Short mmCIF file of C-alpha atoms in Angstrom, two decimals:
data_model
loop_
_atom_site.label_atom_id
_atom_site.label_comp_id
_atom_site.label_asym_id
_atom_site.label_seq_id
_atom_site.Cartn_x
_atom_site.Cartn_y
_atom_site.Cartn_z
CA MET G 1 0.96 3.75 -19.14
CA LYS G 2 -1.44 2.34 -21.73
CA LEU G 3 -1.05 -1.10 -20.17
CA VAL G 4 -1.86 0.14 -16.67
CA GLY G 5 -4.94 1.89 -18.06
CA TRP G 6 -6.35 -1.41 -19.38
CA SER G 7 -9.61 -2.50 -17.76
CA PRO G 8 -11.44 -5.83 -18.08
CA GLU G 9 -14.48 -5.11 -20.20
CA ASN G 10 -15.21 -7.74 -22.85
CA ASN G 11 -11.81 -9.36 -22.44
CA ASN G 12 -11.09 -10.60 -18.92
CA ASP G 13 -7.59 -11.92 -19.62
CA PRO G 14 -4.97 -9.41 -18.37
CA LYS G 15 -2.17 -11.45 -19.95
CA SER G 16 -2.71 -9.63 -23.22
CA PRO G 17 -0.27 -9.56 -26.16
CA SER G 18 0.77 -6.06 -25.06
CA TYR G 19 1.55 -7.26 -21.54
CA LEU G 20 3.57 -10.23 -22.80
CA ALA G 21 5.46 -8.04 -25.29
CA ILE G 22 6.40 -5.56 -22.56
CA LYS G 23 7.56 -8.37 -20.27
CA ARG G 24 9.78 -9.74 -23.05
CA THR G 25 11.24 -6.31 -23.76
CA LEU G 26 12.07 -5.72 -20.09
CA ALA G 27 13.72 -9.13 -19.89
CA GLU G 28 15.80 -8.36 -22.97
CA THR G 29 16.99 -5.02 -21.55
CA GLU G 30 17.97 -6.79 -18.33
CA VAL G 31 20.03 -9.36 -20.24
CA ALA G 32 21.60 -6.56 -22.27
CA GLY G 33 22.72 -4.88 -19.06
CA ILE G 34 20.81 -1.65 -19.66
CA PHE G 35 20.34 0.48 -16.54
CA SER G 36 18.12 3.55 -16.41
CA LEU G 37 15.60 5.17 -14.12
CA GLN G 38 13.03 5.10 -16.93
CA LEU G 39 13.30 1.31 -17.26
CA LEU G 40 12.91 0.97 -13.51
CA GLN G 41 9.79 3.15 -13.59
CA ALA G 42 8.39 1.03 -16.43
CA THR G 43 8.99 -2.13 -14.41
CA ILE G 44 7.22 -0.57 -11.41
CA LEU G 45 4.18 0.20 -13.58
CA VAL G 46 4.12 -3.36 -14.93
CA THR G 47 4.30 -4.67 -11.36
CA LEU G 48 1.37 -2.45 -10.37
CA TYR G 49 -0.57 -3.88 -13.33
CA GLU G 50 0.21 -7.42 -12.17
CA VAL G 51 -0.82 -6.61 -8.61
CA GLY G 52 -4.03 -4.95 -9.78
CA HIS G 53 -5.08 -7.90 -11.91
CA ALA G 54 -3.85 -10.65 -9.58
CA ILE G 55 -1.20 -12.02 -11.94
CA TYR G 56 0.62 -14.20 -9.44
CA PRO G 57 3.32 -15.28 -8.80
CA ALA G 58 4.51 -12.75 -11.42
CA ALA G 59 3.51 -9.75 -9.25
CA TYR G 60 5.47 -11.04 -6.25
CA ILE G 61 8.52 -11.86 -8.38
CA SER G 62 8.33 -8.52 -10.23
CA ALA G 63 8.28 -6.60 -6.93
CA GLY G 64 11.53 -8.31 -6.01
CA THR G 65 12.96 -7.62 -9.46
CA CYS G 66 12.17 -3.90 -9.04
CA ALA G 67 13.99 -3.88 -5.71
CA ARG G 68 17.11 -5.61 -7.06
CA TYR G 69 17.18 -3.41 -10.18
CA ALA G 70 16.89 -0.28 -8.02
CA LEU G 71 19.53 -1.46 -5.55
CA ALA G 72 21.90 -2.15 -8.43
CA GLN G 73 21.52 1.53 -9.41
CA GLY G 74 21.86 2.80 -5.85
CA ILE G 75 18.35 4.26 -5.88
CA ASP G 76 17.87 3.45 -2.19
CA ALA G 77 20.64 5.92 -1.30
CA TYR G 78 18.34 8.86 -2.04
CA MET G 79 16.11 8.35 1.01
CA THR G 80 18.08 11.25 2.48
CA ILE G 81 19.24 14.46 0.80
CA ASP G 82 22.81 14.70 -0.44
CA LEU G 83 23.53 18.44 -0.48
CA ASN G 84 27.06 17.80 -1.73
CA ASN G 85 25.89 16.07 -4.87
CA ALA G 86 27.02 18.34 -7.70
CA VAL G 87 25.31 16.22 -10.35
CA MET G 88 21.89 15.43 -8.90
CA THR G 89 19.54 18.31 -8.14
CA LEU G 90 16.99 18.08 -5.34
CA LEU G 91 14.36 17.37 -7.97
CA ASP G 92 16.42 14.55 -9.48
CA GLN G 93 16.95 13.04 -6.03
CA GLU G 94 13.22 13.36 -5.36
CA GLU G 95 12.38 11.42 -8.52
CA LYS G 96 14.66 8.57 -7.50
CA ARG G 97 13.28 8.62 -3.96
CA ARG G 98 9.72 8.37 -5.24
CA ALA G 99 10.69 5.35 -7.34
CA TRP G 100 12.21 3.61 -4.31
CA TRP G 101 9.13 4.38 -2.21
CA ALA G 102 6.90 2.91 -4.92
CA ILE G 103 8.92 -0.31 -4.68
CA LEU G 104 8.66 -0.34 -0.88
CA ILE G 105 4.88 0.01 -1.15
CA LEU G 106 4.54 -2.82 -3.66
CA ASP G 107 6.91 -5.08 -1.71
CA ARG G 108 4.81 -4.71 1.42
CA PHE G 109 1.48 -4.94 -0.35
CA VAL G 110 2.26 -8.26 -2.07
CA ASN G 111 3.04 -9.67 1.38
CA ILE G 112 -0.03 -8.30 3.11
CA GLY G 113 -1.87 -11.62 2.97
CA TYR G 114 1.16 -13.50 4.30
CA PRO G 115 2.99 -11.08 6.61
CA LYS G 116 5.49 -13.67 7.87
CA ARG G 117 7.07 -13.94 4.44
CA ALA G 118 10.37 -12.08 4.17
CA LEU G 119 10.40 -8.70 2.46
CA THR G 120 12.82 -7.97 -0.36
CA THR G 121 13.45 -4.41 0.84
CA HIS G 122 14.66 -3.25 4.23
CA ASP G 123 12.67 -0.87 6.44
CA PRO G 124 13.64 2.79 5.94
CA ALA G 125 15.63 4.48 8.72
CA SER G 126 13.82 6.91 11.02
CA ASP G 127 15.34 9.88 9.18
CA ALA G 128 14.33 8.61 5.73
CA LEU G 129 12.49 11.30 3.78
CA LEU G 130 8.94 10.92 2.56
CA PRO G 131 8.13 12.15 -0.97
CA ALA G 132 7.33 15.81 -1.45
CA ASP G 133 3.77 16.93 -2.05
CA ASP G 134 2.70 15.87 -5.55
CA ALA G 135 1.82 19.41 -6.63
CA ILE G 136 5.23 20.69 -5.55
CA PHE G 137 6.99 17.86 -7.36
CA ASP G 138 4.99 18.50 -10.54
CA GLN G 139 6.02 22.17 -10.40
CA GLY G 140 9.67 21.14 -10.03
CA SER G 141 10.18 23.28 -6.93
CA VAL G 142 11.22 20.79 -4.24
CA THR G 143 12.95 22.35 -1.21
CA LEU G 144 14.20 20.87 2.07
CA ASP G 145 11.68 22.67 4.27
CA GLN G 146 8.80 20.96 2.42
CA LEU G 147 9.88 17.42 3.28
CA TYR G 148 8.84 15.14 6.14
CA THR G 149 10.52 11.99 7.48
CA VAL G 150 8.90 8.63 8.20
CA SER G 151 9.11 9.40 11.92
CA SER G 152 7.22 12.70 11.52
CA SER G 153 3.80 12.95 13.09
CA ALA G 154 0.98 12.60 10.59
CA GLU G 155 0.12 16.00 9.14
CA PRO G 156 -2.67 17.15 6.81
CA ASN G 157 -0.04 19.05 4.79
CA MET G 158 1.69 15.84 3.78
CA GLY G 159 0.97 14.98 0.17
CA PRO G 160 -1.22 11.96 -0.68
CA PHE G 161 1.77 9.93 -1.83
CA ALA G 162 3.71 10.80 1.34
CA LYS G 163 0.79 9.56 3.47
CA LEU G 164 0.65 6.32 1.47
CA CYS G 165 4.40 5.89 2.00
CA GLN G 166 4.10 6.47 5.74
CA ALA G 167 1.21 3.99 5.94
CA SER G 168 3.28 1.41 4.04
CA PHE G 169 6.26 2.05 6.32
CA LEU G 170 4.04 1.35 9.34
CA LEU G 171 2.69 -1.77 7.64
CA GLY G 172 6.27 -3.01 7.32
CA CYS G 173 6.79 -2.26 11.03
CA VAL G 174 3.70 -4.33 11.80
CA PHE G 175 5.11 -7.24 9.79
CA ARG G 176 8.38 -7.06 11.73
CA HIS G 177 6.54 -6.75 15.05
CA ILE G 178 4.31 -9.80 14.64
CA CYS G 179 7.25 -11.90 13.38
CA ASP G 180 9.55 -10.93 16.27
CA LEU G 181 9.42 -13.81 18.74
CA THR G 182 12.64 -12.90 20.55
CA ALA G 183 11.72 -9.57 22.15
CA GLU G 184 11.01 -9.36 25.86
CA ARG G 185 7.23 -9.55 26.42
CA ALA G 186 6.75 -6.13 28.03
CA MET G 187 8.83 -4.37 25.36
CA HIS G 188 6.98 -6.24 22.62
CA GLN G 189 3.62 -5.18 24.00
CA GLU G 190 4.77 -1.58 24.35
CA GLU G 191 5.96 -1.55 20.73
CA GLY G 192 2.56 -2.89 19.65
CA ILE G 193 0.79 -0.12 21.53
CA GLN G 194 3.01 2.53 19.94
CA LEU G 195 2.40 1.12 16.46
CA SER G 196 -1.35 1.06 17.08
CA ASN G 197 -1.28 4.68 18.26
CA ARG G 198 0.70 5.81 15.19
CA LEU G 199 -1.65 4.00 12.83
CA GLN G 200 -4.72 5.48 14.48
CA ALA G 201 -3.19 8.97 14.40
CA LEU G 202 -2.56 8.63 10.67
CA LEU G 203 -6.09 7.30 10.14
CA LYS G 204 -7.55 10.34 11.90
CA VAL G 205 -5.68 12.63 9.52
CA LEU G 206 -6.83 10.59 6.53
CA GLU G 207 -10.46 10.54 7.67
CA LYS G 208 -10.56 14.35 7.52
CA GLU G 209 -9.92 14.19 3.77
CA ASN G 210 -13.28 12.46 3.30
CA GLN G 211 -12.24 10.58 0.18
CA ILE G 212 -11.12 7.16 -0.93
CA SER G 213 -7.44 6.72 -0.21
CA SER G 214 -4.87 4.00 -0.76
CA ALA G 215 -3.24 5.22 2.44
CA THR G 216 -6.48 4.58 4.32
CA ALA G 217 -6.62 1.07 2.89
CA ILE G 218 -3.04 0.24 3.87
CA CYS G 219 -3.37 1.89 7.28
CA SER G 220 -6.60 0.04 8.11
CA SER G 221 -5.17 -3.29 6.96
CA ALA G 222 -2.06 -2.70 9.05
CA LEU G 223 -4.19 -2.00 12.12
CA MET G 224 -6.27 -5.14 11.61
CA THR G 225 -3.15 -7.25 11.07
CA LEU G 226 -1.45 -5.82 14.14
CA HIS G 227 -4.32 -6.70 16.48
CA ASP G 228 -5.24 -10.03 14.90
CA PRO G 229 -2.35 -11.34 12.77
CA ASN G 230 -3.92 -14.77 12.29
CA SER G 231 -7.49 -13.48 11.75
CA ALA G 232 -8.73 -15.85 14.44
CA ARG G 233 -9.25 -13.91 17.68
CA ILE G 234 -12.69 -14.13 19.28
CA ASP G 235 -11.76 -13.43 22.89
CA PRO G 236 -13.82 -10.86 24.82
CA MET G 237 -10.98 -8.31 24.80
CA HIS G 238 -10.72 -8.50 21.03
CA LEU G 239 -14.50 -8.22 20.62
CA ASP G 240 -14.37 -5.00 22.62
CA PHE G 241 -11.50 -3.81 20.45
CA ALA G 242 -13.52 -4.62 17.32
CA LYS G 243 -16.44 -2.56 18.55
CA GLY G 244 -14.26 0.36 19.52
CA MET G 245 -11.58 0.49 16.83
CA LEU G 246 -12.14 -2.10 14.10
CA LYS G 247 -15.76 -1.10 13.63
CA PRO G 248 -14.84 2.20 11.91
CA ALA G 249 -12.26 0.40 9.77
CA ALA G 250 -14.78 -2.27 8.78
CA GLU G 251 -17.56 0.22 8.09
CA GLU G 252 -15.47 2.71 6.13
CA PRO G 253 -15.13 0.62 2.95
CA SER G 254 -18.90 0.35 2.64
CA GLN G 255 -19.45 4.10 2.67
CA SER G 256 -16.33 5.14 0.77
CA VAL G 257 -16.75 2.63 -2.02
CA ALA G 258 -20.44 3.39 -2.15
CA ASP G 259 -19.53 7.01 -2.82
CA PHE G 260 -17.44 6.31 -5.90
CA LEU G 261 -19.90 3.71 -7.17
CA ALA G 262 -22.58 6.39 -6.93
CA ALA G 263 -20.48 8.37 -9.43
CA LYS G 264 -19.15 10.84 -6.85
CA ILE G 265 -15.81 9.46 -7.97
CA ASP G 266 -15.28 7.89 -11.38
CA TYR G 267 -14.36 4.28 -10.62
CA GLN G 268 -12.77 3.84 -14.06
CA ALA G 269 -10.27 6.62 -13.43
CA HIS G 270 -9.51 6.78 -9.72
CA PRO G 271 -9.80 3.60 -7.63
CA SER G 272 -6.58 2.01 -6.53
CA PRO G 273 -6.05 -1.77 -6.62
CA LEU G 274 -4.83 -1.38 -3.03
CA LEU G 275 -8.47 -0.98 -1.98
CA ALA G 276 -9.33 -4.59 -2.77
CA HIS G 277 -7.51 -6.30 0.08
CA TRP G 278 -8.78 -3.71 2.56
CA ILE G 279 -12.40 -4.35 1.64
CA TYR G 280 -11.88 -8.13 1.64
CA GLN G 281 -10.14 -7.98 5.03
CA ALA G 282 -12.97 -5.88 6.45
CA ALA G 283 -15.47 -8.43 5.11
CA THR G 284 -13.67 -11.29 6.86
CA VAL G 285 -13.68 -9.32 10.13
CA VAL G 286 -17.39 -8.59 9.77
CA GLY G 287 -18.27 -12.16 8.79
CA ARG G 288 -16.30 -13.73 11.63
CA LEU G 289 -17.15 -11.37 14.49
CA ASN G 290 -20.80 -10.75 13.69
CA VAL G 291 -21.41 -14.35 14.78
CA TYR G 292 -20.44 -13.29 18.29
CA ILE G 293 -21.70 -9.71 18.53
CA GLY G 294 -24.60 -9.60 16.09
CA ASP G 295 -24.52 -7.31 13.07
CA ASP G 296 -22.92 -4.39 14.92
CA LEU G 297 -20.03 -4.30 12.44
CA GLY G 298 -22.21 -4.01 9.36
CA LYS G 299 -23.46 -6.26 6.56
CA ILE G 300 -20.97 -8.53 4.85
CA GLU G 301 -23.16 -8.56 1.73
CA ASN G 302 -22.52 -4.85 1.25
CA LEU G 303 -18.76 -5.33 1.33
CA MET G 304 -18.86 -8.26 -1.09
CA ALA G 305 -20.95 -6.16 -3.46
CA ARG G 306 -18.25 -3.46 -3.37
CA LEU G 307 -15.65 -6.03 -4.35
CA GLU G 308 -17.78 -7.13 -7.29
CA HIS G 309 -18.00 -3.55 -8.53
CA LEU G 310 -14.30 -2.86 -8.00
CA ASN G 311 -13.63 -5.99 -10.06
CA ARG G 312 -14.82 -4.04 -13.11
CA ARG G 313 -11.57 -2.08 -12.94
CA TRP G 314 -9.13 -4.34 -11.14
CA LEU G 315 -9.44 -8.11 -11.35
CA VAL G 316 -7.70 -8.55 -8.01
CA ALA G 317 -11.03 -7.60 -6.39
CA GLY G 318 -12.53 -10.80 -7.78
CA ASN G 319 -9.58 -12.87 -6.58
CA SER G 320 -9.36 -11.56 -3.01
#
C-alpha cells in the first residue's frame, strides 16, 4: 500500500529500491510455490503501480502474471455464487471475485492502446456477478439480492467498483468486436450498435454522479475505440457522430479534471491512473477532428494541460 501511495515529487524514478525489493520478494515466493490470496492482492497492487507510472513492459507482463497466479488458485471460479460451499462464506467468495475483477480490469486497460493484442483473461459469462457495493462489502454483509450480473442494465445503485467492472467488461467486448473479421456483416453491425447502446446507457448513469470516475474513463475510451478503432476516420458520417456523441466524451475530461485541479477533489488522494488514457484519447480526437469541423469539440491545449497536472500523481499521464 505504501508503494502505491508513492507520488513523483522530487524523485521522478518510480523504480525505487522499495519497488525493486517488492518485485524480488514476489518472485521468490513464486519460486517457493507459495499460494495465497494475500500474495495475489499484493501482486495486483504492484501491477497497478506499474500501470500508473508507465513501467512497461513490466505492467503488461505483471497483468498476465496476476491472471496466471489467480487461475492456478481457481479464483476465476467465484464469478458465480456457490451456495453449496461449506468452507467459503459469501463474503470470502466476494473477496476472491473482487480480486479476479481487478485482474480483468488491468488486463483490458494495458491493452487499451493496442486492442488487437490478445487478452490473458477470458470474457466473463453473461451470468458472471459484479462486485457488491463497496460499503456493503466493508460491512461484511454481502447477500445474493444485492448483487448484479454483467448483463444487468446499468443502475445507479450499483457500487462504483461494480460500474468500473461493467465498463471494463464492455471494453473487452469492444476489443473482441473490432477483431472479429469472420462474422456476417449485418450481424457484426448489429452487435456494434448494441455495444454502443450499452456503453451510452452506462455513461448516462455515470454522468448523474457528477464526479470523476474510472468507470467513465473506461466507458468513454471503449465508445471511442468502438466507433473509430484505428483513430483515423474523417468521413462525414463519423464527423456527425463526433458532434453528437463523441463531443460529450471529449469535453468531459476538461471539466471533470478541472474540478479536481481546482481542489474540489484532492488530486493527491483520489485520481485514478485510468484517467490518463481517456484524457489523451480525447485530446487526439479533438486535435484530429477540429481540423475538419473547427473547434466545436473543445481546445486541445486544455486537455494537454490536464495531463500535465495529472502527471504530478501518476507518471503515465506524461507518457500517454
